[in-house]
């Protein structure tokens, strides 16, 4: 549908409204209001369709398991300029990045998400010839079933003291402050690698209790390895945090760009520094059991913004952002 259609309708409808206004002067206010409502309802889908035909929205894949990433990409034609793009799925707002006439965002649903179809709302402010239009669409993401086992963990009273609210809050604050910034281009290339070779002792999303108390689902994977085993960067990126935290112990955070982060926890030694650019396979630390850990292992998390995703999904097939529209 061409954009001139709603414009011509608008002229006809406005003249019609003014005719009614002149003829029906006593009830003109009411008539005018009703006509405007009808007019808006008739014209809005046309504007939406007209803008929609100029925006190509794709979501890949549309069927995921809890914690698996997907990419939303929007390509605009030369006729429209995108001023703002917003999306939301289950309360999470994916962050968009721009490459020329292409916008994209990485997103995921958490491990707590039950099986079902979930709306992904996308809204845009677009401009053409100086005129700004609001546009919106809804797509659906199918989240398939995934069984997560439950694990009961016991730690010493001394370790458990670290889980006090202030220690946990301190760690969360440090991590969130570090991950408040991200590069606007993807640093990662190809699939991610496992930072350490070893047995996965606790998988992603495992439901947990610690000393009998309910705990958050496991936000990453635990890989058992002897203390001191080198830990590699899972992909290229910039180090955002490299320090000793309270419940996480020795921690490194790497920004892979576009709101994708990897977090390495319980390290006995840290060989990376904040601001350093590391390449896939570079040694950034050593396996340990610092913080709240039951033994020597690496806890590895991959996050999109605030959403913990399944690290093995990035090892099997990391989402690749194509900047060619
Ligand atoms: Zn863990």
PDB file of C-alpha atoms and ligand atoms in Angstrom:
ATOM      1  CA  UNK A   1       0.000   0.000   0.000  1.00  0.00           C
ATOM      2  CA  UNK A   2       1.360   3.383  -0.972  1.00  0.00           C
ATOM      3  CA  UNK A   3       1.631   6.086   1.622  1.00  0.00           C
ATOM      4  CA  UNK A   4      -0.431   8.653  -0.335  1.00  0.00           C
ATOM      5  CA  UNK A   5      -3.629   6.655   0.343  1.00  0.00           C
ATOM      6  CA  UNK A   6      -4.073   7.660   3.997  1.00  0.00           C
ATOM      7  CA  UNK A   7      -3.068  11.239   3.195  1.00  0.00           C
ATOM      8  CA  UNK A   8      -5.874  11.646   0.609  1.00  0.00           C
ATOM      9  CA  UNK A   9      -8.361   9.974   2.968  1.00  0.00           C
ATOM     10  CA  UNK A  10      -7.407  12.433   5.633  1.00  0.00           C
ATOM     11  CA  UNK A  11      -8.303  15.403   3.397  1.00  0.00           C
ATOM     12  CA  UNK A  12     -11.696  13.928   2.417  1.00  0.00           C
ATOM     13  CA  UNK A  13     -12.567  13.026   5.992  1.00  0.00           C
ATOM     14  CA  UNK A  14     -11.643  16.444   7.361  1.00  0.00           C
ATOM     15  CA  UNK A  15     -13.847  18.208   4.792  1.00  0.00           C
ATOM     16  CA  UNK A  16     -16.675  15.821   5.643  1.00  0.00           C
ATOM     17  CA  UNK A  17     -16.278  16.517   9.359  1.00  0.00           C
ATOM     18  CA  UNK A  18     -16.462  20.265   8.777  1.00  0.00           C
ATOM     19  CA  UNK A  19     -19.659  19.853   6.669  1.00  0.00           C
ATOM     20  CA  UNK A  20     -21.344  17.936   9.497  1.00  0.00           C
ATOM     21  CA  UNK A  21     -20.113  20.505  11.972  1.00  0.00           C
ATOM     22  CA  UNK A  22     -21.738  23.316   9.961  1.00  0.00           C
ATOM     23  CA  UNK A  23     -25.078  21.447   9.515  1.00  0.00           C
ATOM     24  CA  UNK A  24     -25.402  19.978  13.028  1.00  0.00           C
ATOM     25  CA  UNK A  25     -24.224  22.917  15.083  1.00  0.00           C
ATOM     26  CA  UNK A  26     -26.019  22.049  18.399  1.00  0.00           C
ATOM     27  CA  UNK A  27     -24.445  18.580  18.661  1.00  0.00           C
ATOM     28  CA  UNK A  28     -21.319  19.473  16.823  1.00  0.00           C
ATOM     29  CA  UNK A  29     -18.957  18.737  19.724  1.00  0.00           C
ATOM     30  CA  UNK A  30     -20.238  15.183  20.169  1.00  0.00           C
ATOM     31  CA  UNK A  31     -20.374  14.548  16.433  1.00  0.00           C
ATOM     32  CA  UNK A  32     -16.893  15.866  15.975  1.00  0.00           C
ATOM     33  CA  UNK A  33     -15.538  13.623  18.727  1.00  0.00           C
ATOM     34  CA  UNK A  34     -17.287  10.506  17.361  1.00  0.00           C
ATOM     35  CA  UNK A  35     -16.181  11.255  13.834  1.00  0.00           C
ATOM     36  CA  UNK A  36     -12.604  11.742  14.938  1.00  0.00           C
ATOM     37  CA  UNK A  37     -12.618   8.400  16.783  1.00  0.00           C
ATOM     38  CA  UNK A  38     -14.070   6.592  13.725  1.00  0.00           C
ATOM     39  CA  UNK A  39     -11.659   8.411  11.479  1.00  0.00           C
ATOM     40  CA  UNK A  40      -8.648   7.448  13.597  1.00  0.00           C
ATOM     41  CA  UNK A  41      -9.719   3.804  13.743  1.00  0.00           C
ATOM     42  CA  UNK A  42     -10.158   3.703   9.983  1.00  0.00           C
ATOM     43  CA  UNK A  43      -6.909   5.430   9.148  1.00  0.00           C
ATOM     44  CA  UNK A  44      -4.523   4.068  11.785  1.00  0.00           C
ATOM     45  CA  UNK A  45      -4.275   0.554  10.304  1.00  0.00           C
ATOM     46  CA  UNK A  46      -3.517   2.161   6.926  1.00  0.00           C
ATOM     47  CA  UNK A  47      -0.629   4.134   8.398  1.00  0.00           C
ATOM     48  CA  UNK A  48       0.525   1.036  10.256  1.00  0.00           C
ATOM     49  CA  UNK A  49       0.324  -1.067   7.074  1.00  0.00           C
ATOM     50  CA  UNK A  50       2.059   1.603   5.028  1.00  0.00           C
ATOM     51  CA  UNK A  51       4.916   1.864   7.517  1.00  0.00           C
ATOM     52  CA  UNK A  52       4.911  -1.914   8.040  1.00  0.00           C
ATOM     53  CA  UNK A  53       5.398  -2.512   4.334  1.00  0.00           C
ATOM     54  CA  UNK A  54       8.563  -0.425   4.577  1.00  0.00           C
ATOM     55  CA  UNK A  55       9.964  -2.325   7.585  1.00  0.00           C
ATOM     56  CA  UNK A  56      11.028  -5.945   7.315  1.00  0.00           C
ATOM     57  CA  UNK A  57      10.920  -7.633  10.714  1.00  0.00           C
ATOM     58  CA  UNK A  58      12.432 -11.063  11.256  1.00  0.00           C
ATOM     59  CA  UNK A  59      12.879 -13.107  14.398  1.00  0.00           C
ATOM     60  CA  UNK A  60      15.251 -16.058  14.265  1.00  0.00           C
ATOM     61  CA  UNK A  61      14.496 -18.617  15.606  1.00  0.00           C
ATOM     62  CA  UNK A  62      10.858 -18.286  16.684  1.00  0.00           C
ATOM     63  CA  UNK A  63      10.851 -21.599  18.576  1.00  0.00           C
ATOM     64  CA  UNK A  64      13.245 -21.709  21.529  1.00  0.00           C
ATOM     65  CA  UNK A  65      13.783 -23.489  24.800  1.00  0.00           C
ATOM     66  CA  UNK A  66      14.007 -21.413  27.999  1.00  0.00           C
ATOM     67  CA  UNK A  67      17.384 -19.645  27.999  1.00  0.00           C
ATOM     68  CA  UNK A  68      18.087 -20.000  24.270  1.00  0.00           C
ATOM     69  CA  UNK A  69      18.883 -16.733  22.467  1.00  0.00           C
ATOM     70  CA  UNK A  70      17.077 -15.321  19.440  1.00  0.00           C
ATOM     71  CA  UNK A  71      17.672 -12.306  17.206  1.00  0.00           C
ATOM     72  CA  UNK A  72      15.130  -9.646  16.270  1.00  0.00           C
ATOM     73  CA  UNK A  73      16.147  -7.746  13.143  1.00  0.00           C
ATOM     74  CA  UNK A  74      14.397  -4.894  11.392  1.00  0.00           C
ATOM     75  CA  UNK A  75      15.424  -3.566   8.001  1.00  0.00           C
ATOM     76  CA  UNK A  76      14.010  -0.241   6.823  1.00  0.00           C
ATOM     77  CA  UNK A  77      13.763   1.063   3.281  1.00  0.00           C
ATOM     78  CA  UNK A  78      15.316   4.352   2.287  1.00  0.00           C
ATOM     79  CA  UNK A  79      11.897   6.068   2.646  1.00  0.00           C
ATOM     80  CA  UNK A  80      11.740   5.858   6.415  1.00  0.00           C
ATOM     81  CA  UNK A  81      14.073   6.919   9.148  1.00  0.00           C
ATOM     82  CA  UNK A  82      13.735   4.999  12.414  1.00  0.00           C
ATOM     83  CA  UNK A  83      13.871   7.347  15.401  1.00  0.00           C
ATOM     84  CA  UNK A  84      13.221   4.853  18.143  1.00  0.00           C
ATOM     85  CA  UNK A  85      12.660   1.109  18.430  1.00  0.00           C
ATOM     86  CA  UNK A  86      11.268  -0.661  21.449  1.00  0.00           C
ATOM     87  CA  UNK A  87      10.457  -4.301  22.022  1.00  0.00           C
ATOM     88  CA  UNK A  88       9.330  -6.320  24.995  1.00  0.00           C
ATOM     89  CA  UNK A  89       8.771  -9.964  25.775  1.00  0.00           C
ATOM     90  CA  UNK A  90       7.688 -11.121  29.232  1.00  0.00           C
ATOM     91  CA  UNK A  91       8.767  -7.789  30.707  1.00  0.00           C
ATOM     92  CA  UNK A  92      12.251  -7.893  29.181  1.00  0.00           C
ATOM     93  CA  UNK A  93      13.167  -5.038  26.853  1.00  0.00           C
ATOM     94  CA  UNK A  94      15.781  -6.109  24.299  1.00  0.00           C
ATOM     95  CA  UNK A  95      18.323  -3.435  23.424  1.00  0.00           C
ATOM     96  CA  UNK A  96      18.522  -2.476  19.734  1.00  0.00           C
ATOM     97  CA  UNK A  97      21.687  -1.643  17.825  1.00  0.00           C
ATOM     98  CA  UNK A  98      21.898  -0.031  14.409  1.00  0.00           C
ATOM     99  CA  UNK A  99      23.912  -0.859  11.292  1.00  0.00           C
ATOM    100  CA  UNK A 100      22.933   1.529   8.512  1.00  0.00           C
ATOM    101  CA  UNK A 101      19.317   0.718   7.652  1.00  0.00           C
ATOM    102  CA  UNK A 102      19.307  -2.400   9.827  1.00  0.00           C
ATOM    103  CA  UNK A 103      18.432  -2.639  13.517  1.00  0.00           C
ATOM    104  CA  UNK A 104      18.779  -5.733  15.597  1.00  0.00           C
ATOM    105  CA  UNK A 105      18.522  -6.934  19.189  1.00  0.00           C
ATOM    106  CA  UNK A 106      19.393 -10.152  20.957  1.00  0.00           C
ATOM    107  CA  UNK A 107      16.816 -11.535  23.341  1.00  0.00           C
ATOM    108  CA  UNK A 108      15.938 -14.613  25.375  1.00  0.00           C
ATOM    109  CA  UNK A 109      13.396 -15.786  27.902  1.00  0.00           C
ATOM    110  CA  UNK A 110      14.618 -16.915  31.318  1.00  0.00           C
ATOM    111  CA  UNK A 111      14.939 -20.509  32.504  1.00  0.00           C
ATOM    112  CA  UNK A 112      11.808 -19.946  34.633  1.00  0.00           C
ATOM    113  CA  UNK A 113       9.607 -19.464  31.537  1.00  0.00           C
ATOM    114  CA  UNK A 114       6.924 -22.164  31.211  1.00  0.00           C
ATOM    115  CA  UNK A 115       6.153 -23.756  27.867  1.00  0.00           C
ATOM    116  CA  UNK A 116       3.839 -21.556  25.760  1.00  0.00           C
ATOM    117  CA  UNK A 117       3.436 -18.869  23.101  1.00  0.00           C
ATOM    118  CA  UNK A 118       4.551 -15.424  24.176  1.00  0.00           C
ATOM    119  CA  UNK A 119       3.891 -12.102  22.448  1.00  0.00           C
ATOM    120  CA  UNK A 120       6.898 -10.085  21.370  1.00  0.00           C
ATOM    121  CA  UNK A 121       5.750  -6.465  21.060  1.00  0.00           C
ATOM    122  CA  UNK A 122       7.706  -4.239  18.704  1.00  0.00           C
ATOM    123  CA  UNK A 123       7.051  -0.502  18.455  1.00  0.00           C
ATOM    124  CA  UNK A 124       8.805   2.086  16.352  1.00  0.00           C
ATOM    125  CA  UNK A 125       8.785   5.817  15.796  1.00  0.00           C
ATOM    126  CA  UNK A 126       9.539   6.384  12.134  1.00  0.00           C
ATOM    127  CA  UNK A 127       9.801   9.570  10.135  1.00  0.00           C
ATOM    128  CA  UNK A 128       9.218  10.347   6.491  1.00  0.00           C
ATOM    129  CA  UNK A 129       9.458  13.823   5.004  1.00  0.00           C
ATOM    130  CA  UNK A 130       9.649  15.240   8.521  1.00  0.00           C
ATOM    131  CA  UNK A 131       6.384  13.545   9.589  1.00  0.00           C
ATOM    132  CA  UNK A 132       6.725  11.144  12.545  1.00  0.00           C
ATOM    133  CA  UNK A 133       4.539   8.020  12.732  1.00  0.00           C
ATOM    134  CA  UNK A 134       4.109   5.425  15.432  1.00  0.00           C
ATOM    135  CA  UNK A 135       4.150   1.851  14.240  1.00  0.00           C
ATOM    136  CA  UNK A 136       3.702  -1.418  16.081  1.00  0.00           C
ATOM    137  CA  UNK A 137       3.441  -5.136  15.548  1.00  0.00           C
ATOM    138  CA  UNK A 138       3.188  -8.304  17.610  1.00  0.00           C
ATOM    139  CA  UNK A 139       5.046 -11.501  16.836  1.00  0.00           C
ATOM    140  CA  UNK A 140       4.933 -14.734  18.784  1.00  0.00           C
ATOM    141  CA  UNK A 141       7.778 -16.738  20.273  1.00  0.00           C
ATOM    142  CA  UNK A 142       7.108 -20.376  21.048  1.00  0.00           C
ATOM    143  CA  UNK A 143       8.894 -21.591  24.160  1.00  0.00           C
ATOM    144  CA  UNK A 144       9.083 -25.364  24.193  1.00  0.00           C
ATOM    145  CA  UNK A 145       9.235 -27.570  27.257  1.00  0.00           C
ATOM    146  CA  UNK A 146      12.507 -28.202  29.034  1.00  0.00           C
ATOM    147  CA  UNK A 147      12.914 -30.229  32.180  1.00  0.00           C
ATOM    148  CA  UNK A 148      15.238 -28.778  34.823  1.00  0.00           C
ATOM    149  CA  UNK A 149      16.335 -31.095  37.647  1.00  0.00           C
ATOM    150  CA  UNK A 150      16.506 -29.951  41.281  1.00  0.00           C
ATOM    151  CA  UNK A 151      19.726 -29.984  43.278  1.00  0.00           C
ATOM    152  CA  UNK A 152      20.090 -29.670  47.056  1.00  0.00           C
ATOM    153  CA  UNK A 153      23.385 -28.040  48.014  1.00  0.00           C
ATOM    154  CA  UNK A 154      25.008 -27.941  51.437  1.00  0.00           C
ATOM    155  CA  UNK A 155      27.784 -25.499  52.237  1.00  0.00           C
ATOM    156  CA  UNK A 156      29.651 -24.798  55.470  1.00  0.00           C
ATOM    157  CA  UNK A 157      28.199 -22.276  57.914  1.00  0.00           C
ATOM    158  CA  UNK A 158      31.154 -20.005  57.132  1.00  0.00           C
ATOM    159  CA  UNK A 159      30.436 -20.079  53.373  1.00  0.00           C
ATOM    160  CA  UNK A 160      26.747 -19.650  53.985  1.00  0.00           C
ATOM    161  CA  UNK A 161      27.388 -16.417  55.905  1.00  0.00           C
ATOM    162  CA  UNK A 162      28.589 -14.921  52.607  1.00  0.00           C
ATOM    163  CA  UNK A 163      25.105 -15.388  51.228  1.00  0.00           C
ATOM    164  CA  UNK A 164      23.781 -12.761  53.611  1.00  0.00           C
ATOM    165  CA  UNK A 165      21.648 -10.266  51.806  1.00  0.00           C
ATOM    166  CA  UNK A 166      24.260  -7.493  51.818  1.00  0.00           C
ATOM    167  CA  UNK A 167      26.972  -9.733  50.304  1.00  0.00           C
ATOM    168  CA  UNK A 168      24.662 -10.910  47.512  1.00  0.00           C
ATOM    169  CA  UNK A 169      23.471  -7.360  46.884  1.00  0.00           C
ATOM    170  CA  UNK A 170      27.040  -6.097  46.771  1.00  0.00           C
ATOM    171  CA  UNK A 171      27.964  -8.635  44.067  1.00  0.00           C
ATOM    172  CA  UNK A 172      24.842  -7.895  42.062  1.00  0.00           C
ATOM    173  CA  UNK A 173      25.512  -4.165  42.241  1.00  0.00           C
ATOM    174  CA  UNK A 174      29.111  -4.607  41.061  1.00  0.00           C
ATOM    175  CA  UNK A 175      28.063  -6.862  38.173  1.00  0.00           C
ATOM    176  CA  UNK A 176      25.194  -4.631  37.073  1.00  0.00           C
ATOM    177  CA  UNK A 177      27.407  -1.538  37.233  1.00  0.00           C
ATOM    178  CA  UNK A 178      30.019  -3.291  35.056  1.00  0.00           C
ATOM    179  CA  UNK A 179      27.413  -4.467  32.538  1.00  0.00           C
ATOM    180  CA  UNK A 180      25.696  -1.077  32.266  1.00  0.00           C
ATOM    181  CA  UNK A 181      27.763  -0.434  29.138  1.00  0.00           C
ATOM    182  CA  UNK A 182      28.225  -2.575  26.057  1.00  0.00           C
ATOM    183  CA  UNK A 183      29.866  -2.112  22.677  1.00  0.00           C
ATOM    184  CA  UNK A 184      27.433  -1.351  19.856  1.00  0.00           C
ATOM    185  CA  UNK A 185      28.991  -3.952  17.550  1.00  0.00           C
ATOM    186  CA  UNK A 186      29.385  -7.714  17.985  1.00  0.00           C
ATOM    187  CA  UNK A 187      32.936  -8.698  18.962  1.00  0.00           C
ATOM    188  CA  UNK A 188      32.259 -12.430  18.948  1.00  0.00           C
ATOM    189  CA  UNK A 189      33.071 -14.607  15.969  1.00  0.00           C
ATOM    190  CA  UNK A 190      31.711 -18.078  15.416  1.00  0.00           C
ATOM    191  CA  UNK A 191      30.633 -20.276  18.277  1.00  0.00           C
ATOM    192  CA  UNK A 192      31.760 -19.737  21.859  1.00  0.00           C
ATOM    193  CA  UNK A 193      34.214 -22.225  23.378  1.00  0.00           C
ATOM    194  CA  UNK A 194      33.981 -23.885  26.769  1.00  0.00           C
ATOM    195  CA  UNK A 195      36.361 -21.868  28.995  1.00  0.00           C
ATOM    196  CA  UNK A 196      37.549 -25.063  30.708  1.00  0.00           C
ATOM    197  CA  UNK A 197      37.411 -28.733  29.745  1.00  0.00           C
ATOM    198  CA  UNK A 198      35.762 -30.826  32.426  1.00  0.00           C
ATOM    199  CA  UNK A 199      32.598 -32.470  33.625  1.00  0.00           C
ATOM    200  CA  UNK A 200      29.520 -30.268  33.832  1.00  0.00           C
ATOM    201  CA  UNK A 201      28.400 -30.865  37.397  1.00  0.00           C
ATOM    202  CA  UNK A 202      25.436 -28.460  37.454  1.00  0.00           C
ATOM    203  CA  UNK A 203      23.657 -27.537  34.257  1.00  0.00           C
ATOM    204  CA  UNK A 204      21.901 -24.344  33.286  1.00  0.00           C
ATOM    205  CA  UNK A 205      18.529 -23.656  34.929  1.00  0.00           C
ATOM    206  CA  UNK A 206      18.855 -26.356  37.616  1.00  0.00           C
ATOM    207  CA  UNK A 207      16.475 -25.582  40.478  1.00  0.00           C
ATOM    208  CA  UNK A 208      18.394 -25.372  43.762  1.00  0.00           C
ATOM    209  CA  UNK A 209      18.190 -25.213  47.508  1.00  0.00           C
ATOM    210  CA  UNK A 210      21.186 -24.151  49.613  1.00  0.00           C
ATOM    211  CA  UNK A 211      21.252 -25.579  53.154  1.00  0.00           C
ATOM    212  CA  UNK A 212      17.538 -26.296  52.779  1.00  0.00           C
ATOM    213  CA  UNK A 213      16.582 -22.804  51.612  1.00  0.00           C
ATOM    214  CA  UNK A 214      15.105 -22.134  48.156  1.00  0.00           C
ATOM    215  CA  UNK A 215      17.669 -20.538  45.853  1.00  0.00           C
ATOM    216  CA  UNK A 216      17.641 -18.997  42.385  1.00  0.00           C
ATOM    217  CA  UNK A 217      17.753 -21.358  39.395  1.00  0.00           C
ATOM    218  CA  UNK A 218      21.328 -21.932  38.250  1.00  0.00           C
ATOM    219  CA  UNK A 219      22.242 -18.994  36.014  1.00  0.00           C
ATOM    220  CA  UNK A 220      25.055 -20.774  34.165  1.00  0.00           C
ATOM    221  CA  UNK A 221      26.945 -24.054  34.112  1.00  0.00           C
ATOM    222  CA  UNK A 222      29.469 -25.436  36.602  1.00  0.00           C
ATOM    223  CA  UNK A 223      32.490 -27.158  35.088  1.00  0.00           C
ATOM    224  CA  UNK A 224      34.550 -29.223  37.524  1.00  0.00           C
ATOM    225  CA  UNK A 225      38.327 -28.955  37.065  1.00  0.00           C
ATOM    226  CA  UNK A 226      41.359 -29.063  39.372  1.00  0.00           C
ATOM    227  CA  UNK A 227      42.203 -25.796  41.143  1.00  0.00           C
ATOM    228  CA  UNK A 228      44.639 -23.784  39.051  1.00  0.00           C
ATOM    229  CA  UNK A 229      43.384 -25.066  35.660  1.00  0.00           C
ATOM    230  CA  UNK A 230      43.612 -22.206  33.134  1.00  0.00           C
ATOM    231  CA  UNK A 231      40.296 -20.521  32.226  1.00  0.00           C
ATOM    232  CA  UNK A 232      39.968 -19.217  28.660  1.00  0.00           C
ATOM    233  CA  UNK A 233      37.869 -16.363  27.270  1.00  0.00           C
ATOM    234  CA  UNK A 234      34.884 -17.975  25.527  1.00  0.00           C
ATOM    235  CA  UNK A 235      35.050 -15.466  22.668  1.00  0.00           C
ATOM    236  CA  UNK A 236      36.529 -12.081  21.762  1.00  0.00           C
ATOM    237  CA  UNK A 237      35.558  -9.145  23.936  1.00  0.00           C
ATOM    238  CA  UNK A 238      36.508  -6.393  26.319  1.00  0.00           C
ATOM    239  CA  UNK A 239      37.064  -7.065  30.030  1.00  0.00           C
ATOM    240  CA  UNK A 240      34.598  -5.041  32.110  1.00  0.00           C
ATOM    241  CA  UNK A 241      35.296  -6.433  35.580  1.00  0.00           C
ATOM    242  CA  UNK A 242      38.191  -8.400  37.091  1.00  0.00           C
ATOM    243  CA  UNK A 243      38.047  -8.520  40.889  1.00  0.00           C
ATOM    244  CA  UNK A 244      37.230 -10.480  44.027  1.00  0.00           C
ATOM    245  CA  UNK A 245      33.523 -10.379  44.869  1.00  0.00           C
ATOM    246  CA  UNK A 246      31.836 -11.645  48.046  1.00  0.00           C
ATOM    247  CA  UNK A 247      29.672 -14.623  47.025  1.00  0.00           C
ATOM    248  CA  UNK A 248      31.092 -15.034  43.506  1.00  0.00           C
ATOM    249  CA  UNK A 249      34.744 -14.917  44.589  1.00  0.00           C
ATOM    250  CA  UNK A 250      37.315 -14.177  41.859  1.00  0.00           C
ATOM    251  CA  UNK A 251      35.238 -12.878  38.945  1.00  0.00           C
ATOM    252  CA  UNK A 252      35.861 -11.760  35.365  1.00  0.00           C
ATOM    253  CA  UNK A 253      33.180 -10.194  33.132  1.00  0.00           C
ATOM    254  CA  UNK A 254      33.709  -9.854  29.370  1.00  0.00           C
ATOM    255  CA  UNK A 255      31.578  -7.677  27.073  1.00  0.00           C
ATOM    256  CA  UNK A 256      31.150  -9.358  23.674  1.00  0.00           C
ATOM    257  CA  UNK A 257      29.180  -6.383  22.343  1.00  0.00           C
ATOM    258  CA  UNK A 258      25.460  -5.913  21.633  1.00  0.00           C
ATOM    259  CA  UNK A 259      24.505  -6.574  25.267  1.00  0.00           C
ATOM    260  CA  UNK A 260      26.130 -10.057  25.375  1.00  0.00           C
ATOM    261  CA  UNK A 261      28.351 -10.786  28.381  1.00  0.00           C
ATOM    262  CA  UNK A 262      30.209 -13.798  29.769  1.00  0.00           C
ATOM    263  CA  UNK A 263      30.909 -14.123  33.503  1.00  0.00           C
ATOM    264  CA  UNK A 264      33.562 -16.391  35.046  1.00  0.00           C
ATOM    265  CA  UNK A 265      33.174 -17.060  38.771  1.00  0.00           C
ATOM    266  CA  UNK A 266      35.042 -18.675  41.739  1.00  0.00           C
ATOM    267  CA  UNK A 267      38.466 -18.053  40.130  1.00  0.00           C
ATOM    268  CA  UNK A 268      41.561 -18.651  42.280  1.00  0.00           C
ATOM    269  CA  UNK A 269      43.583 -16.235  40.129  1.00  0.00           C
ATOM    270  CA  UNK A 270      42.748 -13.486  37.642  1.00  0.00           C
ATOM    271  CA  UNK A 271      45.036 -12.818  34.648  1.00  0.00           C
ATOM    272  CA  UNK A 272      42.944 -10.153  32.916  1.00  0.00           C
ATOM    273  CA  UNK A 273      42.473  -6.486  33.666  1.00  0.00           C
ATOM    274  CA  UNK A 274      39.605  -4.067  33.156  1.00  0.00           C
ATOM    275  CA  UNK A 275      39.641  -2.451  29.718  1.00  0.00           C
ATOM    276  CA  UNK A 276      41.787  -5.197  28.158  1.00  0.00           C
ATOM    277  CA  UNK A 277      40.598  -6.678  24.853  1.00  0.00           C
ATOM    278  CA  UNK A 278      40.847 -10.468  24.935  1.00  0.00           C
ATOM    279  CA  UNK A 279      40.564 -12.987  22.123  1.00  0.00           C
ATOM    280  CA  UNK A 280      38.793 -16.319  22.098  1.00  0.00           C
ATOM    281  CA  UNK A 281      41.015 -18.785  23.971  1.00  0.00           C
ATOM    282  CA  UNK A 282      43.134 -16.191  25.836  1.00  0.00           C
ATOM    283  CA  UNK A 283      43.756 -17.248  29.450  1.00  0.00           C
ATOM    284  CA  UNK A 284      41.944 -14.875  31.800  1.00  0.00           C
ATOM    285  CA  UNK A 285      42.154 -16.732  35.121  1.00  0.00           C
ATOM    286  CA  UNK A 286      42.447 -20.028  36.962  1.00  0.00           C
ATOM    287  CA  UNK A 287      39.833 -22.413  38.367  1.00  0.00           C
ATOM    288  CA  UNK A 288      39.248 -22.096  42.117  1.00  0.00           C
ATOM    289  CA  UNK A 289      36.623 -22.311  44.834  1.00  0.00           C
ATOM    290  CA  UNK A 290      36.549 -18.718  46.050  1.00  0.00           C
ATOM    291  CA  UNK A 291      33.254 -17.190  47.197  1.00  0.00           C
ATOM    292  CA  UNK A 292      30.277 -19.483  47.771  1.00  0.00           C
ATOM    293  CA  UNK A 293      31.613 -22.667  46.142  1.00  0.00           C
ATOM    294  CA  UNK A 294      31.447 -26.300  47.214  1.00  0.00           C
ATOM    295  CA  UNK A 295      34.725 -27.264  45.514  1.00  0.00           C
ATOM    296  CA  UNK A 296      37.069 -26.311  42.681  1.00  0.00           C
ATOM    297  CA  UNK A 297      35.013 -25.516  39.589  1.00  0.00           C
ATOM    298  CA  UNK A 298      34.306 -22.768  37.111  1.00  0.00           C
ATOM    299  CA  UNK A 299      30.853 -21.237  37.136  1.00  0.00           C
ATOM    300  CA  UNK A 300      30.258 -19.780  33.674  1.00  0.00           C
ATOM    301  CA  UNK A 301      27.315 -17.551  32.739  1.00  0.00           C
ATOM    302  CA  UNK A 302      26.354 -16.007  29.387  1.00  0.00           C
ATOM    303  CA  UNK A 303      23.961 -13.086  29.704  1.00  0.00           C
ATOM    304  CA  UNK A 304      21.944 -10.980  27.286  1.00  0.00           C
ATOM    305  CA  UNK A 305      21.409  -7.831  29.326  1.00  0.00           C
ATOM    306  CA  UNK A 306      19.863  -9.034  32.578  1.00  0.00           C
ATOM    307  CA  UNK A 307      18.743 -12.429  31.196  1.00  0.00           C
ATOM    308  CA  UNK A 308      20.896 -15.460  31.997  1.00  0.00           C
ATOM    309  CA  UNK A 309      20.994 -17.667  28.907  1.00  0.00           C
ATOM    310  CA  UNK A 310      22.080 -21.258  28.389  1.00  0.00           C
ATOM    311  CA  UNK A 311      25.881 -21.161  27.820  1.00  0.00           C
ATOM    312  CA  UNK A 312      25.815 -24.436  25.875  1.00  0.00           C
ATOM    313  CA  UNK A 313      23.456 -22.852  23.328  1.00  0.00           C
ATOM    314  CA  UNK A 314      26.286 -20.395  22.502  1.00  0.00           C
ATOM    315  CA  UNK A 315      28.792 -23.251  22.224  1.00  0.00           C
ATOM    316  CA  UNK A 316      26.517 -25.287  19.940  1.00  0.00           C
ATOM    317  CA  UNK A 317      25.420 -22.414  17.721  1.00  0.00           C
ATOM    318  CA  UNK A 318      26.021 -18.804  18.717  1.00  0.00           C
ATOM    319  CA  UNK A 319      23.655 -16.299  17.084  1.00  0.00           C
ATOM    320  CA  UNK A 320      25.470 -14.506  14.278  1.00  0.00           C
ATOM    321  CA  UNK A 321      24.567 -10.967  13.353  1.00  0.00           C
ATOM    322  CA  UNK A 322      24.637 -10.363   9.640  1.00  0.00           C
ATOM    323  CA  UNK A 323      25.163  -6.702   8.855  1.00  0.00           C
ATOM    324  CA  UNK A 324      24.291  -7.232   5.180  1.00  0.00           C
ATOM    325  CA  UNK A 325      20.631  -6.397   4.651  1.00  0.00           C
TER     326      UNK A 325
HETATM  327 ZN1  LIG B   1      27.365 -22.366  39.452  1.00  0.00          ZN
END
